[in-house]
Amino acid sequence: MTQTLAPARDTSFDVRVLSDGELRTASTVFREALHEPPHDDEKWAVWAKVYEPGRSYGAFAGDTMIGTVTSLASSMTVPGGATVPMAAVTGVGVRADHRRRGALTAMIRRELEDLAAAGETLAALHASEPAIYGRFGYGLGTLGRSVKLRSGRARLRDDVPTAGTVRLLSTDEALTLLPAAYPPLQATRPGMMSRGQSWWVLGYERRFAHEYFRVAAHHGADGTIDGWVGYKPGPYHSGDPRDGSRLYVLDFHAANQGVANDLWRYLIGIDLVEELIAYGRPMDDPIEAMLTDLFALRSDPDDELWVRVVDVPRALAARTYGPADPVVIEIVDPLLPGNSGRYLISPQGTERTSSPPGLTMTVEALGMIYLGTWRPSTLAAIGRLTAKNPVAAEAADRLFATDRPSWCGSLF
């Protein structure tokens, strides 16, 4: 199996790391790509804190910036509980008058080469246009779903247990307490990422500054925060409060199911709400079984995180594997050729090998199976990887399987 990358068609631009003085222009280029206006001075004062030194790139036609990409330094929990360095890639955009000329390819190539040189194991992103990123080696690594509840019909069953209390936090409390409460939660599921200072500016501080954003935190018996929901209301549909509004849940984390029970109970109980929409919930959220009326809910599956394995040997060595016979997999990575090669995968670990492969796949397909989201045998059946024999694919299914669906739960 081979993977080719179309060469850049226009070499009249340069790609380089941006200086601090160029970041506001990069923000404008990105926002214009999303059909959004540039930030005014007040908003830029907050957004400027999202950008981390040395992690932003620009593509230039002469002196004009025509494309940009940036990332946040992070880490990801992988199957088995270890964490590896990860780049949370965001802010990707190319000006409309310079699309289809190779600028994006050149920026992503430069970024991946630099990430590999810096020792980052994974890169991940939320894709606004999913068809773009497979050619750069990003595979659909985690799935999520949007849950929509009609509040007038939604009721939790009486036997759903209670685990603590829920309290609204002030802005200062949220910005102070939640960053300290989050790290223990990262270890609860593969795919979850760390949240550095830049992430909290992006996910919380800028919302508090420019939106009507609320946070309700769950407190356990010892008074510590072990979960929370961040949400914002939408407008009343008809302008009449009696018709109710929408609530958009943008961040929902719980240390265990008991905490999640209480947070759902809190959200469903908010008055003057016609519809509750929770984005990016994990696929195994049991909310359907918690309701007295299943028809109060509609759930739409969606892509969540696209994962790019930047350092294949380190990534394979970092995670654990299920009980199965060893399998040799061959990886093809045209952008980072040092990753290409054959790897022996067994419950005892991984190592490079020259033995014949049982499975051959692109680095994109590796991103799809790495966190256990896709079964290798399924990808073989639909032509996304090549299995030399069914036994190798079935063994790889067991090796890469996880106990629960991987999930990130952090927008960036």
Short mmCIF file of C-alpha atoms in Angstrom, two decimals:
data_model
loop_
_atom_site.label_atom_id
_atom_site.label_comp_id
_atom_site.label_asym_id
_atom_site.label_seq_id
_atom_site.Cartn_x
_atom_site.Cartn_y
_atom_site.Cartn_z
CA MET A 1 0.00 0.00 0.00
CA THR A 2 1.39 3.40 -0.95
CA GLN A 3 0.33 6.92 -0.19
CA THR A 4 1.30 9.83 -2.41
CA LEU A 5 1.17 13.53 -1.68
CA ALA A 6 0.62 15.93 -4.55
CA PRO A 7 3.54 18.36 -4.85
CA ALA A 8 2.98 22.03 -4.20
CA ARG A 9 1.91 23.76 -7.42
CA ASP A 10 3.12 27.24 -6.52
CA THR A 11 6.57 27.93 -5.12
CA SER A 12 6.20 31.71 -5.04
CA PHE A 13 5.58 31.79 -1.29
CA ASP A 14 7.67 31.08 1.80
CA VAL A 15 6.72 29.29 5.03
CA ARG A 16 8.31 30.33 8.32
CA VAL A 17 7.74 30.54 12.05
CA LEU A 18 5.92 33.76 12.94
CA SER A 19 7.22 36.47 15.22
CA ASP A 20 5.06 37.83 18.02
CA GLY A 21 4.36 40.94 15.95
CA GLU A 22 2.81 38.83 13.17
CA LEU A 23 0.35 36.85 15.28
CA ARG A 24 -2.52 39.31 15.01
CA THR A 25 -2.26 39.16 11.22
CA ALA A 26 -2.29 35.36 11.46
CA SER A 27 -5.45 35.54 13.55
CA THR A 28 -7.09 37.73 10.92
CA VAL A 29 -6.11 35.34 8.10
CA PHE A 30 -7.58 32.42 10.04
CA ARG A 31 -10.79 34.23 10.90
CA GLU A 32 -11.30 35.39 7.31
CA ALA A 33 -10.98 31.74 6.21
CA LEU A 34 -13.92 31.02 8.56
CA HIS A 35 -15.83 34.05 7.23
CA GLU A 36 -15.42 35.87 10.55
CA PRO A 37 -14.33 39.51 10.99
CA PRO A 38 -10.97 40.39 12.57
CA HIS A 39 -10.80 40.82 16.34
CA ASP A 40 -11.09 44.33 17.68
CA ASP A 41 -8.50 45.55 20.20
CA GLU A 42 -10.51 44.37 23.21
CA LYS A 43 -10.95 40.83 21.92
CA TRP A 44 -7.40 40.58 20.61
CA ALA A 45 -6.07 41.41 24.09
CA VAL A 46 -7.52 38.07 25.23
CA TRP A 47 -6.94 36.02 22.07
CA ALA A 48 -3.27 37.03 21.92
CA LYS A 49 -2.70 34.89 25.02
CA VAL A 50 -3.77 31.76 23.12
CA TYR A 51 -0.71 31.85 20.86
CA GLU A 52 2.36 30.07 22.24
CA PRO A 53 5.90 31.15 21.29
CA GLY A 54 7.41 29.45 18.26
CA ARG A 55 4.34 27.33 17.45
CA SER A 56 2.73 29.47 14.72
CA TYR A 57 3.55 29.36 11.02
CA GLY A 58 2.71 31.64 8.14
CA ALA A 59 2.79 31.20 4.38
CA PHE A 60 3.83 34.40 2.59
CA ALA A 61 3.41 35.57 -0.98
CA GLY A 62 6.00 38.31 -1.00
CA ASP A 63 5.34 40.32 2.15
CA THR A 64 1.70 39.24 2.41
CA MET A 65 0.64 36.46 4.77
CA ILE A 66 -1.75 34.20 2.86
CA GLY A 67 -2.00 31.20 5.21
CA THR A 68 -1.37 30.18 8.79
CA VAL A 69 -1.42 27.28 11.26
CA THR A 70 -0.64 27.10 14.96
CA SER A 71 -0.70 24.55 17.78
CA LEU A 72 -0.87 24.33 21.56
CA ALA A 73 1.59 22.23 23.53
CA SER A 74 -0.29 19.38 25.19
CA SER A 75 -0.17 15.70 26.05
CA MET A 76 -2.55 12.84 25.42
CA THR A 77 -3.50 9.83 27.51
CA VAL A 78 -3.04 6.64 25.49
CA PRO A 79 -4.40 3.13 26.10
CA GLY A 80 -2.79 1.79 29.25
CA GLY A 81 -2.71 5.17 31.00
CA ALA A 82 0.60 6.66 29.83
CA THR A 83 0.72 10.20 28.44
CA VAL A 84 2.72 11.32 25.41
CA PRO A 85 3.55 14.81 24.08
CA MET A 86 0.91 16.05 21.66
CA ALA A 87 0.45 19.14 19.51
CA ALA A 88 -3.14 20.42 19.52
CA VAL A 89 -3.27 21.86 16.00
CA THR A 90 -5.65 24.74 15.39
CA GLY A 91 -5.97 28.10 13.62
CA VAL A 92 -5.55 26.55 10.16
CA GLY A 93 -6.54 28.81 7.28
CA VAL A 94 -5.56 29.95 3.78
CA ARG A 95 -6.83 33.09 2.06
CA ALA A 96 -9.54 32.43 -0.52
CA ASP A 97 -7.46 33.93 -3.32
CA HIS A 98 -4.54 31.56 -2.66
CA ARG A 99 -6.28 28.21 -2.19
CA ARG A 100 -5.31 25.13 -4.22
CA ARG A 101 -1.76 26.36 -4.68
CA GLY A 102 0.06 24.20 -2.15
CA ALA A 103 0.29 26.67 0.74
CA LEU A 104 -1.50 24.37 3.19
CA THR A 105 0.63 21.39 2.18
CA ALA A 106 3.82 23.40 2.69
CA MET A 107 2.72 24.69 6.12
CA ILE A 108 1.58 21.28 7.40
CA ARG A 109 4.76 19.63 6.12
CA ARG A 110 6.95 22.20 7.87
CA GLU A 111 4.93 21.96 11.08
CA LEU A 112 5.10 18.14 11.19
CA GLU A 113 8.84 18.13 10.53
CA ASP A 114 9.39 20.59 13.36
CA LEU A 115 7.12 18.64 15.72
CA ALA A 116 9.05 15.46 15.00
CA ALA A 117 12.37 17.21 15.58
CA ALA A 118 11.08 18.60 18.88
CA GLY A 119 10.12 15.12 20.13
CA GLU A 120 6.32 15.46 20.01
CA THR A 121 4.72 12.05 19.57
CA LEU A 122 1.25 12.94 18.29
CA ALA A 123 -0.58 15.80 16.64
CA ALA A 124 -4.35 16.14 16.75
CA LEU A 125 -7.01 18.53 15.47
CA HIS A 126 -10.73 19.13 15.12
CA ALA A 127 -11.42 19.28 11.40
CA SER A 128 -13.67 21.95 9.90
CA GLU A 129 -13.19 20.19 6.53
CA PRO A 130 -12.46 16.50 7.23
CA ALA A 131 -11.67 15.65 3.60
CA ILE A 132 -8.49 17.73 3.79
CA TYR A 133 -6.43 16.08 6.49
CA GLY A 134 -6.09 12.44 5.48
CA ARG A 135 -3.47 13.31 2.90
CA PHE A 136 -1.33 14.75 5.70
CA GLY A 137 -1.55 11.53 7.71
CA TYR A 138 -4.37 12.49 10.08
CA GLY A 139 -6.82 9.68 10.77
CA LEU A 140 -10.20 9.87 12.48
CA GLY A 141 -8.97 8.83 15.91
CA THR A 142 -11.96 9.42 18.21
CA LEU A 143 -15.71 9.67 17.72
CA GLY A 144 -18.28 11.69 19.64
CA ARG A 145 -21.94 12.57 19.43
CA SER A 146 -24.22 15.53 19.93
CA VAL A 147 -27.05 14.94 22.38
CA LYS A 148 -30.23 17.00 21.98
CA LEU A 149 -32.84 16.90 24.75
CA ARG A 150 -36.32 18.37 24.65
CA SER A 151 -36.40 19.73 28.16
CA GLY A 152 -40.17 19.54 28.53
CA ARG A 153 -40.11 15.76 28.09
CA ALA A 154 -36.70 14.94 29.58
CA ARG A 155 -36.77 13.43 33.07
CA LEU A 156 -34.22 11.23 34.80
CA ARG A 157 -35.44 7.96 36.23
CA ASP A 158 -35.98 7.98 39.99
CA ASP A 159 -33.39 5.23 40.47
CA VAL A 160 -30.51 7.25 38.93
CA PRO A 161 -28.16 7.69 41.94
CA THR A 162 -26.96 10.99 43.39
CA ALA A 163 -23.27 11.48 44.19
CA GLY A 164 -22.87 15.04 45.51
CA THR A 165 -23.92 18.63 44.94
CA VAL A 166 -23.74 21.08 42.02
CA ARG A 167 -22.93 24.78 42.43
CA LEU A 168 -22.54 27.65 39.97
CA LEU A 169 -19.02 29.12 39.95
CA SER A 170 -18.11 32.76 39.52
CA THR A 171 -15.73 33.68 36.71
CA ASP A 172 -12.79 33.99 39.08
CA GLU A 173 -13.60 30.66 40.72
CA ALA A 174 -13.84 28.86 37.40
CA LEU A 175 -10.57 30.27 36.08
CA THR A 176 -8.80 29.40 39.33
CA LEU A 177 -10.34 26.10 40.41
CA LEU A 178 -10.97 24.22 37.18
CA PRO A 179 -7.36 24.12 35.89
CA ALA A 180 -6.39 22.49 39.20
CA ALA A 181 -9.33 20.06 39.11
CA TYR A 182 -8.83 18.86 35.53
CA PRO A 183 -5.52 16.87 35.62
CA PRO A 184 -6.91 13.87 37.56
CA LEU A 185 -9.72 13.60 35.00
CA GLN A 186 -7.29 13.29 32.08
CA ALA A 187 -6.26 9.84 33.27
CA THR A 188 -9.82 8.47 33.19
CA ARG A 189 -9.99 7.73 29.47
CA PRO A 190 -7.65 7.27 26.47
CA GLY A 191 -7.71 10.20 24.08
CA MET A 192 -8.05 12.89 26.73
CA MET A 193 -5.54 15.75 26.53
CA SER A 194 -3.87 18.03 29.01
CA ARG A 195 -5.03 21.63 29.22
CA GLY A 196 -2.29 24.22 29.50
CA GLN A 197 -2.73 27.92 30.20
CA SER A 198 -3.37 28.71 26.53
CA TRP A 199 -6.18 26.16 26.40
CA TRP A 200 -7.94 27.74 29.39
CA VAL A 201 -7.75 31.13 27.69
CA LEU A 202 -9.24 29.62 24.52
CA GLY A 203 -11.87 27.49 26.22
CA TYR A 204 -12.88 29.66 29.17
CA GLU A 205 -11.31 33.09 29.62
CA ARG A 206 -12.31 34.41 26.19
CA ARG A 207 -15.85 33.03 26.64
CA PHE A 208 -16.22 34.75 29.98
CA ALA A 209 -14.89 37.97 28.44
CA HIS A 210 -17.08 38.02 25.33
CA GLU A 211 -20.04 35.67 25.86
CA TYR A 212 -22.64 34.86 28.50
CA PHE A 213 -20.94 31.69 29.72
CA ARG A 214 -21.78 29.79 32.90
CA VAL A 215 -20.05 26.98 34.76
CA ALA A 216 -21.66 24.60 37.25
CA ALA A 217 -19.23 22.45 39.22
CA HIS A 218 -19.89 19.17 41.01
CA HIS A 219 -18.54 18.74 44.52
CA GLY A 220 -18.03 15.35 46.11
CA ALA A 221 -18.47 14.42 49.75
CA ASP A 222 -15.06 15.91 50.64
CA GLY A 223 -15.91 19.21 48.93
CA THR A 224 -13.46 18.83 46.02
CA ILE A 225 -14.50 19.51 42.43
CA ASP A 226 -14.80 16.24 40.52
CA GLY A 227 -16.70 17.40 37.46
CA TRP A 228 -18.40 20.36 35.80
CA VAL A 229 -20.39 21.64 32.85
CA GLY A 230 -19.66 24.83 30.91
CA TYR A 231 -22.62 26.13 28.91
CA LYS A 232 -24.16 29.17 27.32
CA PRO A 233 -27.79 30.05 26.52
CA GLY A 234 -29.05 30.82 23.04
CA PRO A 235 -31.79 33.33 22.22
CA TYR A 236 -35.46 32.67 22.81
CA HIS A 237 -36.92 31.24 19.62
CA SER A 238 -39.77 33.75 19.31
CA GLY A 239 -38.55 36.50 21.61
CA ASP A 240 -41.09 35.26 24.18
CA PRO A 241 -39.53 33.70 27.33
CA ARG A 242 -42.56 31.43 27.64
CA ASP A 243 -41.36 29.57 24.54
CA GLY A 244 -38.02 28.76 26.16
CA SER A 245 -34.47 29.03 24.88
CA ARG A 246 -31.66 26.65 23.98
CA LEU A 247 -28.72 25.77 26.20
CA TYR A 248 -25.46 24.82 24.50
CA VAL A 249 -23.18 22.61 26.61
CA LEU A 250 -19.59 23.12 25.45
CA ASP A 251 -17.62 21.36 28.20
CA PHE A 252 -18.81 18.38 30.25
CA HIS A 253 -16.42 16.35 32.41
CA ALA A 254 -17.04 13.95 35.26
CA ALA A 255 -14.71 11.78 37.31
CA ASN A 256 -17.22 8.91 37.29
CA GLN A 257 -20.79 8.08 36.29
CA GLY A 258 -22.23 9.23 39.62
CA VAL A 259 -20.88 12.73 38.99
CA ALA A 260 -22.21 12.66 35.42
CA ASN A 261 -25.65 11.68 36.78
CA ASP A 262 -25.78 14.81 38.93
CA LEU A 263 -24.58 17.07 36.13
CA TRP A 264 -27.24 15.75 33.75
CA ARG A 265 -29.84 16.21 36.49
CA TYR A 266 -28.73 19.82 36.96
CA LEU A 267 -28.84 20.61 33.22
CA ILE A 268 -32.25 19.03 32.66
CA GLY A 269 -33.64 20.92 35.64
CA ILE A 270 -32.78 24.44 34.42
CA ASP A 271 -35.98 26.44 33.87
CA LEU A 272 -37.11 28.25 30.71
CA VAL A 273 -35.19 25.92 28.40
CA GLU A 274 -36.86 24.31 25.41
CA GLU A 275 -33.88 22.37 24.11
CA LEU A 276 -30.56 21.30 25.61
CA ILE A 277 -27.72 20.55 23.20
CA ALA A 278 -24.56 18.89 24.52
CA TYR A 279 -21.77 18.72 21.95
CA GLY A 280 -19.03 16.14 21.73
CA ARG A 281 -20.26 13.61 24.27
CA PRO A 282 -18.49 10.21 24.38
CA MET A 283 -20.13 7.40 22.45
CA ASP A 284 -20.75 5.37 25.62
CA ASP A 285 -22.56 8.10 27.57
CA PRO A 286 -25.59 6.15 28.94
CA ILE A 287 -27.98 9.11 28.91
CA GLU A 288 -30.60 7.15 26.91
CA ALA A 289 -30.91 4.57 29.70
CA MET A 290 -31.18 7.31 32.33
CA LEU A 291 -34.34 8.89 30.88
CA THR A 292 -37.97 7.98 31.55
CA ASP A 293 -38.84 8.93 27.96
CA LEU A 294 -36.35 7.94 25.28
CA PHE A 295 -38.15 10.09 22.72
CA ALA A 296 -37.05 13.18 24.64
CA LEU A 297 -33.58 12.63 23.17
CA ARG A 298 -31.98 12.68 19.77
CA SER A 299 -28.32 11.74 19.30
CA ASP A 300 -26.21 12.44 16.21
CA PRO A 301 -22.82 10.70 15.84
CA ASP A 302 -19.96 12.88 14.65
CA ASP A 303 -16.23 12.94 14.17
CA GLU A 304 -14.31 14.20 17.18
CA LEU A 305 -10.51 14.16 17.07
CA TRP A 306 -8.25 13.56 14.09
CA VAL A 307 -4.96 11.99 15.18
CA ARG A 308 -1.60 12.15 13.40
CA VAL A 309 1.16 9.86 14.68
CA VAL A 310 4.28 12.03 14.44
CA ASP A 311 6.74 9.54 15.98
CA VAL A 312 5.57 6.01 15.19
CA PRO A 313 8.13 4.07 17.29
CA ARG A 314 7.46 6.16 20.40
CA ALA A 315 3.72 6.11 19.94
CA LEU A 316 3.58 2.34 19.51
CA ALA A 317 5.85 1.80 22.53
CA ALA A 318 3.82 4.13 24.77
CA ARG A 319 0.50 2.27 24.74
CA THR A 320 -0.38 -1.20 25.99
CA TYR A 321 -1.84 -4.05 23.95
CA GLY A 322 -4.43 -6.73 24.56
CA PRO A 323 -3.84 -10.49 24.71
CA ALA A 324 -3.28 -11.82 21.19
CA ASP A 325 -0.64 -13.39 18.99
CA PRO A 326 2.04 -10.95 17.76
CA VAL A 327 1.45 -9.13 14.47
CA VAL A 328 3.91 -7.35 12.19
CA ILE A 329 2.49 -4.11 10.80
CA GLU A 330 4.07 -2.09 8.03
CA ILE A 331 3.62 1.69 8.13
CA VAL A 332 3.86 3.94 5.07
CA ASP A 333 4.49 7.63 5.84
CA PRO A 334 5.53 9.79 2.84
CA LEU A 335 5.64 13.04 4.84
CA LEU A 336 7.84 11.71 7.66
CA PRO A 337 9.68 8.81 6.02
CA GLY A 338 11.57 7.96 9.21
CA ASN A 339 8.31 6.46 10.48
CA SER A 340 7.99 4.07 7.56
CA GLY A 341 8.93 0.50 8.28
CA ARG A 342 7.80 -2.71 9.94
CA TYR A 343 6.93 -3.07 13.61
CA LEU A 344 6.31 -6.21 15.65
CA ILE A 345 3.34 -5.64 17.98
CA SER A 346 2.73 -8.01 20.89
CA PRO A 347 1.28 -7.86 24.43
CA GLN A 348 4.87 -7.46 25.63
CA GLY A 349 5.56 -4.34 23.58
CA THR A 350 6.83 -3.27 20.17
CA GLU A 351 10.05 -3.29 18.17
CA ARG A 352 11.19 -2.68 14.63
CA THR A 353 11.59 -5.81 12.55
CA SER A 354 12.46 -7.00 9.06
CA SER A 355 9.91 -9.83 9.17
CA PRO A 356 7.14 -9.96 6.54
CA PRO A 357 4.11 -7.84 7.51
CA GLY A 358 0.69 -9.23 8.36
CA LEU A 359 -0.86 -5.77 7.86
CA THR A 360 0.25 -2.85 5.71
CA MET A 361 -1.25 0.59 6.32
CA THR A 362 -0.72 4.30 5.85
CA VAL A 363 0.07 6.45 8.86
CA GLU A 364 -3.48 7.79 8.46
CA ALA A 365 -4.91 4.33 9.13
CA LEU A 366 -2.58 3.98 12.12
CA GLY A 367 -4.14 7.16 13.54
CA MET A 368 -7.54 5.49 13.21
CA ILE A 369 -6.63 2.31 15.10
CA TYR A 370 -4.10 3.73 17.58
CA LEU A 371 -6.66 4.70 20.24
CA GLY A 372 -8.85 1.65 19.59
CA THR A 373 -11.63 3.53 17.79
CA TRP A 374 -11.53 1.41 14.62
CA ARG A 375 -10.95 -2.33 14.32
CA PRO A 376 -8.13 -3.17 11.89
CA SER A 377 -10.27 -5.97 10.40
CA THR A 378 -13.00 -3.43 9.61
CA LEU A 379 -10.54 -1.09 7.91
CA ALA A 380 -9.15 -4.04 5.94
CA ALA A 381 -12.66 -4.97 4.80
CA ILE A 382 -13.26 -1.49 3.40
CA GLY A 383 -9.85 -1.12 1.81
CA ARG A 384 -8.30 1.34 4.27
CA LEU A 385 -5.42 -1.07 5.01
CA THR A 386 -4.13 -4.34 3.55
CA ALA A 387 -4.31 -7.58 5.53
CA LYS A 388 -2.12 -10.42 4.27
CA ASN A 389 -4.48 -12.86 5.99
CA PRO A 390 -7.59 -12.66 8.19
CA VAL A 391 -5.75 -14.09 11.19
CA ALA A 392 -3.41 -11.08 11.33
CA ALA A 393 -6.34 -8.64 11.18
CA GLU A 394 -8.24 -10.47 13.92
CA ALA A 395 -5.15 -10.55 16.14
CA ALA A 396 -4.62 -6.83 15.57
CA ASP A 397 -8.25 -6.23 16.61
CA ARG A 398 -7.47 -7.74 20.01
CA LEU A 399 -4.09 -6.05 20.34
CA PHE A 400 -5.41 -2.53 19.72
CA ALA A 401 -8.77 -2.90 21.52
CA THR A 402 -9.63 -0.67 24.50
CA ASP A 403 -11.98 -1.29 27.42
CA ARG A 404 -14.00 1.86 26.71
CA PRO A 405 -14.23 4.21 23.72
CA SER A 406 -11.42 6.72 23.51
CA TRP A 407 -12.57 10.34 23.73
CA CYS A 408 -10.92 13.75 23.98
CA GLY A 409 -13.66 16.08 25.27
CA SER A 410 -11.66 19.28 24.75
CA LEU A 411 -12.36 21.76 21.97
CA PHE A 412 -9.45 23.78 20.56
#
